[in-house]
XYZ file of C-alpha atoms in Angstrom:
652
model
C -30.123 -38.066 -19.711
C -30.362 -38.900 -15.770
C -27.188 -37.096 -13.986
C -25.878 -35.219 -17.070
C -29.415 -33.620 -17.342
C -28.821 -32.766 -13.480
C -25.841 -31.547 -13.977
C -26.679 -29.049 -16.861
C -29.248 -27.622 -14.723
C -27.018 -27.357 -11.628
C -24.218 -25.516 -13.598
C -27.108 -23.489 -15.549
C -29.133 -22.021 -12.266
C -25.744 -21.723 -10.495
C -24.723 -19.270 -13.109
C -27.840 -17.270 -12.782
C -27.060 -17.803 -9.068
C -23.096 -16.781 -9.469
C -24.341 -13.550 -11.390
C -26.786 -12.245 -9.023
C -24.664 -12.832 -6.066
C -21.581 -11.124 -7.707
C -24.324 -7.767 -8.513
C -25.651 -7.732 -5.217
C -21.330 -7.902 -3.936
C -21.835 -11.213 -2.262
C -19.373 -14.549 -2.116
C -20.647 -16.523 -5.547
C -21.561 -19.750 -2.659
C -24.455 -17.645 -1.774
C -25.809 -17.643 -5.408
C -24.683 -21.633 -5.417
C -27.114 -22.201 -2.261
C -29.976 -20.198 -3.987
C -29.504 -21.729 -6.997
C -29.672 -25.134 -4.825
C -33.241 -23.846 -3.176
C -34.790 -23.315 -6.804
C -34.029 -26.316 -8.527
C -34.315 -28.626 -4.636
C -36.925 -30.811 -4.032
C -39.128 -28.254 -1.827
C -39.721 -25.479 -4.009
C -42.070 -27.333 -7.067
C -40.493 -25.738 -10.005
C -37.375 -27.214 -12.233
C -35.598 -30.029 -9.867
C -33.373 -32.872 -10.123
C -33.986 -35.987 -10.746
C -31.752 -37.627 -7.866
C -30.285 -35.209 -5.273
C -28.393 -38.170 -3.716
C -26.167 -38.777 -6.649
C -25.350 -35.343 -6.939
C -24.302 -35.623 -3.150
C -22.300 -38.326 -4.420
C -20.214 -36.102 -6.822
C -20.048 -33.294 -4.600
C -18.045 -35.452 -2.124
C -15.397 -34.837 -5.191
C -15.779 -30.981 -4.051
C -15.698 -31.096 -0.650
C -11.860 -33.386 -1.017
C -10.676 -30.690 -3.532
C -11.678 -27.876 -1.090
C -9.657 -29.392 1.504
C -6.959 -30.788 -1.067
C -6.619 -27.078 -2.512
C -6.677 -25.630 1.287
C -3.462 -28.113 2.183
C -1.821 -26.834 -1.105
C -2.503 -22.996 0.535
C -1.201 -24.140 3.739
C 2.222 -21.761 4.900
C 3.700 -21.094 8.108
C 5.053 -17.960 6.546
C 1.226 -16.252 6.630
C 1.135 -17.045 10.208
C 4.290 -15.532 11.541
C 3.340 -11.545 11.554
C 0.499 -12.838 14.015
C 1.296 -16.472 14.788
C 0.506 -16.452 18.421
C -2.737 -14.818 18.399
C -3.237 -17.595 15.308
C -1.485 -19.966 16.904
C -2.980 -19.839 20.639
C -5.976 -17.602 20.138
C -7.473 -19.477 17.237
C -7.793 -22.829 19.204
C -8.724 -21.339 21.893
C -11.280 -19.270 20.646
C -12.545 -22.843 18.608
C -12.691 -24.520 22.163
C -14.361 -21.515 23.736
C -17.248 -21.289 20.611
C -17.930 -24.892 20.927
C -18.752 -24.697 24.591
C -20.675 -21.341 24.198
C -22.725 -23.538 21.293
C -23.402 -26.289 23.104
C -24.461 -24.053 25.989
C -27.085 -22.089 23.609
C -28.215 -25.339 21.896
C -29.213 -26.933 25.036
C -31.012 -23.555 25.858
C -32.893 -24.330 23.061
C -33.634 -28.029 23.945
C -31.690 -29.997 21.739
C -29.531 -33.221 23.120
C -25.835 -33.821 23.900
C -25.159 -35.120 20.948
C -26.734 -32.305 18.777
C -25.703 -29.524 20.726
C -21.598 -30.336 20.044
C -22.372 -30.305 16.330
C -23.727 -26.853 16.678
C -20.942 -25.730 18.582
C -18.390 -27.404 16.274
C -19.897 -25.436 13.319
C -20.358 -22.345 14.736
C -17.083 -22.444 16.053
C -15.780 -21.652 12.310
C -16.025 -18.157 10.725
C -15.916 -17.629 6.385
C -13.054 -16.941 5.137
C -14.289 -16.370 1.286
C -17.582 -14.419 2.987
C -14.624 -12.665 5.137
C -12.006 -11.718 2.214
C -14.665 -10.819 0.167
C -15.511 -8.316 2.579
C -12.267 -6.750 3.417
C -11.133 -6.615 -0.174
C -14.590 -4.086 -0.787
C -14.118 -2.150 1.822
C -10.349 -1.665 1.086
C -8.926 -2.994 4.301
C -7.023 -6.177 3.172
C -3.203 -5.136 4.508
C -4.144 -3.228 7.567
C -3.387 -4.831 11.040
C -7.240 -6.069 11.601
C -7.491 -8.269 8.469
C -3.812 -9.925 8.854
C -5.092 -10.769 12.509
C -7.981 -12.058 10.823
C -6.511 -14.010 8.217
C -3.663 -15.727 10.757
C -7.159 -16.833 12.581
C -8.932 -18.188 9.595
C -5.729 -20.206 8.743
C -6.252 -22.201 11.776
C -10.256 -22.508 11.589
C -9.856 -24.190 8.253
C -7.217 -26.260 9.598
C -9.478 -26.995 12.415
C -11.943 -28.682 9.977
C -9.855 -31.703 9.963
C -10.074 -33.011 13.078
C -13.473 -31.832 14.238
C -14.358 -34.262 11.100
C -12.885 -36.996 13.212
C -13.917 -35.590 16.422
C -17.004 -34.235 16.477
C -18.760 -38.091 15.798
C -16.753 -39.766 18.862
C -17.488 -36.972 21.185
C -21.043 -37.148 20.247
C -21.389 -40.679 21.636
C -18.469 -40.832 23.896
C -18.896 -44.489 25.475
C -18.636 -46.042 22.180
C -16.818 -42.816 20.526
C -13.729 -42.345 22.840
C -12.043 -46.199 21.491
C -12.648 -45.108 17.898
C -11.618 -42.263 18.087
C -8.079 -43.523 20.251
C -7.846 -46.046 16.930
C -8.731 -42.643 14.876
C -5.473 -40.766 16.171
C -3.146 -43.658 15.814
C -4.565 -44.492 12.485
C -4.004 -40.561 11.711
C -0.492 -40.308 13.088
C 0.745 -43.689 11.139
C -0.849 -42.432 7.758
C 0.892 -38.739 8.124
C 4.385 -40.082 8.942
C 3.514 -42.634 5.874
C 3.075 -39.101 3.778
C 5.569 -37.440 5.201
C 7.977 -39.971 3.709
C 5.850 -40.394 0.205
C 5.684 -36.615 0.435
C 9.142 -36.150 0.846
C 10.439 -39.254 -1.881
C 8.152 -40.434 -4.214
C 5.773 -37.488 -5.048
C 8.677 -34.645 -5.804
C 10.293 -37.601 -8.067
C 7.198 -38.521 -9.870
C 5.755 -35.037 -10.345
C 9.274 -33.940 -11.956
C 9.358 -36.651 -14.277
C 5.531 -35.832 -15.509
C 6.457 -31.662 -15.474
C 9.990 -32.860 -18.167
C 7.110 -34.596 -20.317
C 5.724 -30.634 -20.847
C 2.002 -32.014 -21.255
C -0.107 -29.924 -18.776
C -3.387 -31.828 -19.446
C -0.842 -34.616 -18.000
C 0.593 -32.982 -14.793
C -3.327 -31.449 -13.950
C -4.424 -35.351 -14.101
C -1.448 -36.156 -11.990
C -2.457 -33.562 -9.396
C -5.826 -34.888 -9.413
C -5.566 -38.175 -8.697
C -2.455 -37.757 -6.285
C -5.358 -35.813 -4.495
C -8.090 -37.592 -4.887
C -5.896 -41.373 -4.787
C -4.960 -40.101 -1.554
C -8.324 -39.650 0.001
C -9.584 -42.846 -1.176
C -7.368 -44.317 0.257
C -7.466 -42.982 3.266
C -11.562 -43.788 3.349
C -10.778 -47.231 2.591
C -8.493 -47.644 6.236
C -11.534 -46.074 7.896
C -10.185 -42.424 7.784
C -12.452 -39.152 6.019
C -11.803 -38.581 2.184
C -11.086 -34.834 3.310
C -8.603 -35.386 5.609
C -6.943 -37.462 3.465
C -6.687 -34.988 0.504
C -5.881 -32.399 2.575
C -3.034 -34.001 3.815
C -2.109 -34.422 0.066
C -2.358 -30.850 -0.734
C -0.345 -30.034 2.513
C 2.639 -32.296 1.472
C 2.740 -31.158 -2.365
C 2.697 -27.651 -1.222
C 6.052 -28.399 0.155
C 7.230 -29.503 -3.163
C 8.645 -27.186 -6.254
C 5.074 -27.894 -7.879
C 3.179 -26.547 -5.145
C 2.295 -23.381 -6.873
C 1.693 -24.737 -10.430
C -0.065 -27.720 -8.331
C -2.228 -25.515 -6.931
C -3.258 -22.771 -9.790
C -3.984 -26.039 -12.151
C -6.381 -27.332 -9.338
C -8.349 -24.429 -8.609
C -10.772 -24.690 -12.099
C -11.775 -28.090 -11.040
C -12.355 -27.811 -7.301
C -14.656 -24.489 -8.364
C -16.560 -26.912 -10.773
C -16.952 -29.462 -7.855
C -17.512 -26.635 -5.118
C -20.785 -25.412 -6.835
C -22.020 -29.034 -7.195
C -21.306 -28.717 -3.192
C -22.570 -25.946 -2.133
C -25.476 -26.393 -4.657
C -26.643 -29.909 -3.190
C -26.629 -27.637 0.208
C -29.166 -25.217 -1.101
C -30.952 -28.885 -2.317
C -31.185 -29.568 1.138
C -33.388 -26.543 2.817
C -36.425 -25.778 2.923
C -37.952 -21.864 2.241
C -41.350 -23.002 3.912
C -39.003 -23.608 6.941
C -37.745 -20.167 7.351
C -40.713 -18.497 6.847
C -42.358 -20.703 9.519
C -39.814 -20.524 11.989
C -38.241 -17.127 11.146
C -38.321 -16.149 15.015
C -36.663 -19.072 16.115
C -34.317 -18.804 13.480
C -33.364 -15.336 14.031
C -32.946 -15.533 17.780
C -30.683 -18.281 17.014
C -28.801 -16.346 14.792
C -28.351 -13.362 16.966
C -26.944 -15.687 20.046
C -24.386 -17.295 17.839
C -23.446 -14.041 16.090
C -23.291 -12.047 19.364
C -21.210 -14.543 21.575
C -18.896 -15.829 19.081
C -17.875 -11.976 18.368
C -17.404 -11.064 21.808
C -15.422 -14.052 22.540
C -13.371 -13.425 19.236
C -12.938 -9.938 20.299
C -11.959 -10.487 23.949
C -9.131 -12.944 22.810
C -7.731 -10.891 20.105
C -7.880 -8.152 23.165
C -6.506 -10.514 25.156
C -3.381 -10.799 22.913
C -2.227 -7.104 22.974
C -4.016 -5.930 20.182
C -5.656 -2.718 20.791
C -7.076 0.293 18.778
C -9.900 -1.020 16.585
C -8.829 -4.387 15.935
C -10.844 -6.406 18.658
C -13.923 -4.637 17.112
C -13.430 -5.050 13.831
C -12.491 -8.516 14.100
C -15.159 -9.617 16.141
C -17.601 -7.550 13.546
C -16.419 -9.721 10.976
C -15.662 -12.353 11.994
C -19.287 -13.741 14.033
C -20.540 -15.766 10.905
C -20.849 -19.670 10.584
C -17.952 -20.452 7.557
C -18.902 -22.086 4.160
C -16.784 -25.347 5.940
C -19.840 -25.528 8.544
C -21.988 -27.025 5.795
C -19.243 -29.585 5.145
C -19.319 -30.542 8.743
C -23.216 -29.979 8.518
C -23.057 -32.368 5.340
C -21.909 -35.135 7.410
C -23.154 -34.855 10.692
C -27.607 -34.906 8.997
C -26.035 -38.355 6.780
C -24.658 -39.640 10.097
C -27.937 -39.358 11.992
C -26.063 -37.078 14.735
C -28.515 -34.462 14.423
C -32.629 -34.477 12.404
C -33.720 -32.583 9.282
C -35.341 -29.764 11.631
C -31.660 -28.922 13.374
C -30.048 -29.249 10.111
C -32.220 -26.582 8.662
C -32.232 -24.335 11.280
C -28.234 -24.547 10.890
C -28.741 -24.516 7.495
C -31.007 -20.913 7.539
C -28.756 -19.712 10.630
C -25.305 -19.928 8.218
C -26.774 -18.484 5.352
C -28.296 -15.651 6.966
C -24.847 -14.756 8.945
C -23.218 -14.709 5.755
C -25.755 -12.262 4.189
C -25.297 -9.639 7.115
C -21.594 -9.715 7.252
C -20.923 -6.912 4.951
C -23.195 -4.573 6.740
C -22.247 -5.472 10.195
C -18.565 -4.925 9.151
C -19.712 -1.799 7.692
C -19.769 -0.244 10.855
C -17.117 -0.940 12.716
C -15.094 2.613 11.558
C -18.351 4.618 12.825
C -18.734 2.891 16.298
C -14.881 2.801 16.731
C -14.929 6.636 16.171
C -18.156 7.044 18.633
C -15.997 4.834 20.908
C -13.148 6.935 20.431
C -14.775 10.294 20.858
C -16.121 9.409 24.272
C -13.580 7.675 25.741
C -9.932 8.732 27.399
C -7.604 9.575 24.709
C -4.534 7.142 25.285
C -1.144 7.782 24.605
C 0.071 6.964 21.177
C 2.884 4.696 20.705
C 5.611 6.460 18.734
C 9.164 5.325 17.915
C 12.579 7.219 17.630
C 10.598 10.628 17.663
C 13.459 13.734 17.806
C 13.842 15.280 21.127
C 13.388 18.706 19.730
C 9.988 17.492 17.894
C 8.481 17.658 14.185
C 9.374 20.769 12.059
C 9.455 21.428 8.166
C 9.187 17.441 7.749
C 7.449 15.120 5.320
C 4.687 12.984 6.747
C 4.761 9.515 5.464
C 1.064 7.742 5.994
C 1.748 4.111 5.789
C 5.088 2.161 6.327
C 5.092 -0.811 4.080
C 7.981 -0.894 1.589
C 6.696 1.813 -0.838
C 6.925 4.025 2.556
C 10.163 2.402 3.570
C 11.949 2.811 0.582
C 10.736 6.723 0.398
C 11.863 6.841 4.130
C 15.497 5.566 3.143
C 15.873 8.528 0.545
C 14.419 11.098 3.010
C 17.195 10.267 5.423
C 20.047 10.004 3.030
C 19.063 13.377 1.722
C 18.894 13.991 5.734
C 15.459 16.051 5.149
C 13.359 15.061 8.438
C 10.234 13.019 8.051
C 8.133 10.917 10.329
C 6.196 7.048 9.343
C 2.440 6.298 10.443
C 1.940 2.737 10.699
C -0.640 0.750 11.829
C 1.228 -2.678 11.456
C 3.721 -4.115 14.324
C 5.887 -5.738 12.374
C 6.281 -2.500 10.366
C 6.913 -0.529 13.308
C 9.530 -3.334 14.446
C 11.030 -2.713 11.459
C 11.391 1.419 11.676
C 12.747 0.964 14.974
C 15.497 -1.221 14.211
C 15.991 1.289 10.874
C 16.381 4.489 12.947
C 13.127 5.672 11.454
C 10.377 8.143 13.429
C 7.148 6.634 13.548
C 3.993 6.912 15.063
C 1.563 3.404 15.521
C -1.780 4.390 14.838
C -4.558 4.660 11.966
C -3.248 6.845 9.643
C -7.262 7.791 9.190
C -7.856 8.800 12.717
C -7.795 13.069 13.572
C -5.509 11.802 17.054
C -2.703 10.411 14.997
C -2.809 12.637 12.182
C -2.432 15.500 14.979
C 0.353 14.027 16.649
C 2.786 14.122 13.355
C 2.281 18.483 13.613
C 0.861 18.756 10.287
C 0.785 22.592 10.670
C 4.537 22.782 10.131
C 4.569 19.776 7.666
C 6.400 20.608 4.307
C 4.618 17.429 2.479
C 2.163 14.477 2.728
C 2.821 11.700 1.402
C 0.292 9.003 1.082
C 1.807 5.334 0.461
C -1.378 2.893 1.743
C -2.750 0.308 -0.489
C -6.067 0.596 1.033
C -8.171 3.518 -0.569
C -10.947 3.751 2.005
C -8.226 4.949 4.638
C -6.233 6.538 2.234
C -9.436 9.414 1.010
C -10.549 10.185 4.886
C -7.030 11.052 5.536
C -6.843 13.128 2.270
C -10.375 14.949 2.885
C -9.608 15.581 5.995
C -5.899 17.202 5.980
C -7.049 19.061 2.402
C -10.058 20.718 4.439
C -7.543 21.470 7.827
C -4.526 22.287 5.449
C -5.158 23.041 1.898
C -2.283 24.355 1.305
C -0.110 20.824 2.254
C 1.396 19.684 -0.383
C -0.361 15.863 -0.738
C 1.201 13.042 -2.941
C -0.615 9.538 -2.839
C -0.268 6.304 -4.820
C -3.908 4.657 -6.069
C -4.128 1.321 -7.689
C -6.141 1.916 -10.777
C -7.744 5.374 -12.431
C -11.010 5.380 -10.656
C -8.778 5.440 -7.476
C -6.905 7.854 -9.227
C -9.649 10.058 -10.401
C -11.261 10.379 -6.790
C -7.834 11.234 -4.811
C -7.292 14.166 -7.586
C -11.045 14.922 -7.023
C -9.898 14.787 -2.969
C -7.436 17.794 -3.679
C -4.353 15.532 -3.537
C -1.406 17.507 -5.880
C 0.013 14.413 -7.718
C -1.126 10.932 -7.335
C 1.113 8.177 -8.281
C -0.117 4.727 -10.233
C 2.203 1.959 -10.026
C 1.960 0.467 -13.395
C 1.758 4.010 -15.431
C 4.932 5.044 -13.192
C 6.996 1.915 -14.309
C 5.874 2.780 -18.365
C 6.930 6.322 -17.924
C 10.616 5.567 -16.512
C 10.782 3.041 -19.703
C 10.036 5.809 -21.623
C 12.157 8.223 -19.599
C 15.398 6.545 -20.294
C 14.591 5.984 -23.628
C 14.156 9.451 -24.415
C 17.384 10.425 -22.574
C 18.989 7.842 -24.921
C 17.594 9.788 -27.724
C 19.281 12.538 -26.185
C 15.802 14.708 -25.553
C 16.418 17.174 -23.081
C 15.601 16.689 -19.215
C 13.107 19.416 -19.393
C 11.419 18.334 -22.180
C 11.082 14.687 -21.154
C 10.363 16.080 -17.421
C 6.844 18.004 -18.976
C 6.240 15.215 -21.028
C 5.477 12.902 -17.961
C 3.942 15.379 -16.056
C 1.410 16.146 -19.025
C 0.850 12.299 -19.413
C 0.015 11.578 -15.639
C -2.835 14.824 -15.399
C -4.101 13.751 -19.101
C -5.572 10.701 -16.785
C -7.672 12.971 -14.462
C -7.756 16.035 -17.353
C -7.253 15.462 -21.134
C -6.733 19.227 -22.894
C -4.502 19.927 -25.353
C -0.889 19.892 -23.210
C -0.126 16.851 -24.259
C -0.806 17.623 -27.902
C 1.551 20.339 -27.870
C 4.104 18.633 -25.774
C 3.872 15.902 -28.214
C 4.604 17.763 -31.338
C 7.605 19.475 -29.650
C 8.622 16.179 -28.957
C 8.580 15.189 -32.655
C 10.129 18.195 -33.540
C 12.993 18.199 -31.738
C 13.267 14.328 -32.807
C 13.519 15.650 -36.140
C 15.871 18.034 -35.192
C 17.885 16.299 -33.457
C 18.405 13.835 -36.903
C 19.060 16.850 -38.860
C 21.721 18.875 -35.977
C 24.280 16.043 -34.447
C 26.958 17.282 -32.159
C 30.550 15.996 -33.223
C 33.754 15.596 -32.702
C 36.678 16.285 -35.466
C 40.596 16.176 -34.631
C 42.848 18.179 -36.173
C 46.137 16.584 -37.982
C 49.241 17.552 -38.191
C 49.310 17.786 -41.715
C 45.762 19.588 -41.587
C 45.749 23.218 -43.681
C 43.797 24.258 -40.762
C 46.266 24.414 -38.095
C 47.891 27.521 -37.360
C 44.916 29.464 -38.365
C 42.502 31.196 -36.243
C 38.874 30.808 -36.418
C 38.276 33.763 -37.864
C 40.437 33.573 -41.043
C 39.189 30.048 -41.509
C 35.354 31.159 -42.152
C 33.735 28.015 -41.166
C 30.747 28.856 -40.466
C 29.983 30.457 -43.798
C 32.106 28.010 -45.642
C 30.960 24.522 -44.458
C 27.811 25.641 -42.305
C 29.002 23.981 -39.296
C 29.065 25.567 -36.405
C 32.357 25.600 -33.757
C 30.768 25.387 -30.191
C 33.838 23.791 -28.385
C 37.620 23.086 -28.683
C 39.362 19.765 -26.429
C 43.176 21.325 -26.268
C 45.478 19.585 -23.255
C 42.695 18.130 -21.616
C 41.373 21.541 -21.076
C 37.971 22.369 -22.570
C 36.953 25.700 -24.286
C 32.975 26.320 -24.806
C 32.216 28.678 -27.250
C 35.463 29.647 -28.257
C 36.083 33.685 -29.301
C 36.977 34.422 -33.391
C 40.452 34.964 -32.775
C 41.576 31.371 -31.264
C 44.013 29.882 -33.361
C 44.053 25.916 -33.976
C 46.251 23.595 -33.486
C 47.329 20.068 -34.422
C 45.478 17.723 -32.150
C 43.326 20.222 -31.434
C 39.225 18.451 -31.222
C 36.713 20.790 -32.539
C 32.767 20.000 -30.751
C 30.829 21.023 -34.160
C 27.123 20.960 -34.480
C 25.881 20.629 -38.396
C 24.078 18.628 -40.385
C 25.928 15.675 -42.310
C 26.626 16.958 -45.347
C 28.132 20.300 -43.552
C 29.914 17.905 -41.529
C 31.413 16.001 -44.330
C 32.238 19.749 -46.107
C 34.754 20.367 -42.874
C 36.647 16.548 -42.720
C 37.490 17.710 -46.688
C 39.053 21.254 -45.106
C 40.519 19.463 -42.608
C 42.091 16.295 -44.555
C 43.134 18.741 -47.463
């Protein structure tokens, strides 16, 4: 079968791969590469026939990464932190490629080998990095947008070190080409910017009117993939040209649909990637030169973290971001081995540097998570011995915190809780950990405190003693259960409400001692079925222990909800039988001029009188001897055939 055998067996062990990688909580490219390492040429069991055509394909991969990362492209993630992104991140590129060119000379290599290392080193993972944050529960929190702003700009950065990095490798023939590189770079983006701009919005609206989607994903393939070619064919990289593509269509009213129809097919070609990387190294190498390999590792991972952490430092950020960015951050990036890819085929570096890059990357990945791990620990050790400093707080009252509600976390479920608070004008006071949050209370008026909601300091300086409530509104619930353990064991008797994002969430904050925890998507149910019930005229009470009942039967079914239930049907029931109405009284009517108790309603019809309209004036549970009058409206309560007994009295 040649390469459809190789492919069957590529997908096949990269499953097995995927699967054990997504057990053991690691990014699925780990699994890819190991899957690569079984079925590669050095390990004697099930291979390939021809590793170099499956290189070929996964050329595909490597342009829809970069196509699918120019389709992800948006200013709009970089503003909250855009100069740390913005300045830091090249900086801190430039500053890792001289540290690993420093390091790889230390280890003997040559000019030309030691700027590849420090042009791959120089990125960090962001899929090893997300993957990370999103476990531990910290995606949202100051850190991991500082982070993310940073890994915007190292994937951007892949672009040009793919033109860079082989003319500054041999600069006396390398500096023309590359001076014909730029202008040939700046004449094909202007080129795009216009095709971008005219042709490509035209030609993808006419396809999207057709309403064929195997159509428009074809179309966004080859726009992608057309692109890059052609940009090989005028001496540019496939990559850059694709990712150009992406960049320009992401612009477009498509981008989205673009980018969600892509995303399949550059995960198909990604594995063939990253599994022709695994293809490439060697296990007897690691076990042979494990020292070597580890004290490599260690110099890339410690330097590249301390200069990530002086610069985000550097920047203002204080607290535990520098640590916990440069803790996560240290790795080599899955975009390395794309660099790595080209620089072994270009003859820039031998098969002995490539796999010590090769075992370095992997291994950096592997260790991420528990590195990261301990950045709350250390920070606290940190924070224990060192001077306490001043906490930043914003639009605190002169005469301090008393009987208020502390809100932990000012994001817009906070904000919006915040806005009621101070209508109602009941004092309360905002942690936030997030500048752009805090901006935004101070321009609002609002009390806050900057700080980690999950650190003793700032939960001291919001006075919980004298606190009426706590109100828990982060996303995150790592943060979110060391605040609640701690303030339930200080203050048990604070009254804590938090939100979770799903029932195991929700089951351990209840288990934390928190009084009522809130979950978004059984909230939004229950007001559906709130104002449907007051439609039905249930009453407020009734419909009030009804949602109560359904929010603890998450944590602890019993048989309240059973009963509340069955009232529920009941009064349904009666409510079809019993119907409050209105009847007028004519003119003509036999009934006016008498009084009520002459009349004998009740005993006559069954209805009950519990209300007469008279002159705009209303009279609730009027006495025996009230006499009627014409226009006089009666509020009766009977069922319809009582009701249809009185309209005869009345209209005889």
């Amino acid at each position: 079968m040649g390469i459809a055998a190789d492919i069957v067996i590529i997908v096949v062990t990269a499953m097995l791969g995927g699967l054990l990688a997504q057990r053991l909580r690691q990014p699925l490219i780990l699994g890819y590469i190991l899957a690569g390492v079984l079925i590669g040429p050095f390990t004697g069991g099930v291979a390939v026939s021809d590793p170099h055509d499956v290189e070929k394909l996964a050329e595909i991969g490597v342009a829809l990464l970069l196509f699918s990362l120019g389709l992800e492209f948006s200013l709009k993630e970089l503003k909250p932190v855009r100069y740390v992104a913005l300045i830091g991140g090249p900086l801190q590129i430039l500053l890792t490629i001289g540290y690993g060119y420093l390091v790889a000379r230390l280890l003997g290599w040559d000019n030309g080998a030691s700027f590849w290392l420090g042009g791959l080193i120089s990125l960090s993972s962001t899929m090893v990095i997300l993957k990370t944050l999103m476990n531990q529960g910290l995606l949202g929190t100051l850190s991991s947008r500082v982070m993310i702003g940073i890994l915007i700009v190292q994937d951007l950065a892949v672009v040009p070190l793919l033109i860079l990095l082989p003319q500054i490798s041999d600069p006396r023939s390398g500096l023309p080409m590359l001076g014909v590189a730029v202008i040939k770079s700046v004449i094909f983006l202007l080129i795009m910017l216009f095709l971008g701009t005219r042709l490509l919005p035209w030609l993808l609206t006419v396809i999207a009117r057709w309403n064929s989607r195997e159509l428009f994903v074809l179309a966004i393939t080859a726009i992608g993939l057309g692109i890059g070619y052609a940009t090989y064919l005028v001496g540019l990289s496939f990559a850059f040209g694709a990712f150009v593509a992406g960049m320009v269509l992401s612009e477009s009213d498509y981008g989205h649909q673009a980018l969600s129809d892509i995303i399949p097919l550059r995960d198909l070609f990604g594995l063939l990637f990253f599994t022709s990387v695994g293809m490439l190294f060697d296990p007897q190498f690691l076990v042979s030169h494990w020292m070597s390999v580890l004290e490599l590792v260690l110099l890339i991972c410690l330097g590249k973290g301390l200069i990530l952490a002086v610069i985000v430092r550097g920047f203002g950020y204080g607290n535990v971001v520098p640590l916990a960015v440069g803790l996560a951050m240290f790795q080599i990036g899955e975009f390395s081995f794309v660099l790595g890819q080209v620089g072994f085929v270009g003859g820039f570096f031998d098969a002995e540097q490539h796999s010590y890059i090769l075992a370095a990357t992997i291994f950096s990945m592997l260790v991420t998570p528990l590195v990261s791990g301990v950045t709350a620990p250390l920070y606290g050790l940190t924070r224990r011995y060192a001077k306490r400093a001043a906490l930043e707080t914003v639009n605190l009252p002169q005469e301090g915190l008393h009987q208020h509600v502390v809100i932990a976390g000012g994001g817009r479920v906070g904000q919006h809780v915040a806005r009621v608070l101070a209508q109602l004008e009941v004092p309360f006071v905002i942690i936030e950990l997030n500048h752009r949050q805090i901006e935004a209370c101070k321009r609002l008026g609002y009390p806050a405190i900057y700080g980690d909601a999950g650190q003793e300091v700032v939960l001291e300086a919001t006075n919980l003693q004298e606190a009426q409530q706590l109100l828990v509104t982060l996303p995150h619930i790592t943060t979110a259960e060391t605040l609640v353990r701690y303030v339930h064991r200080r203050y048990p008797d604070l009254h804590i409400v938090a939100r979770a994002e799903g029932v195991e969430q929700m089951k351990a904050l209840y288990a934390d001692g928190v009084y009522m925890v809130i979950l978004p998507e059984l909230e939004a149910g229950l007001e559906i079925a709130r104002q449907t019930l007051l439609n039905l005229k249930i009453p407020i009470q009734v419909i009030q222990r009804y949602t109560d009942s359904i929010r603890r039967e998450h944590i602890h079914p019993d048989n309240e909800w059973t009963g509340v239930s069955r009232e529920m049907q009941l009064l349904k029931n009666s409510r079809d039988l019993l119907e409050l109405s209105w009847e007028r009284i004519g003119a003509e009517s036999l009934l006016a001029g008498a009084s009520l108790r002459d009349l004998e309603l009740r005993s006559r019809t069954g209805v009950s009188v519990v209300g007469v309209l008279r002159d705009g004036k209303f009279s609730a549970n009027p006495q025996a001897d009230l006499v009627l009058q014409a226009n006089d409206l009666l509020a009766v309560i009977g069922s319809p055939a009582q009701r249809s007994g009185l309209q005869q009295m009345i209209n005889s």
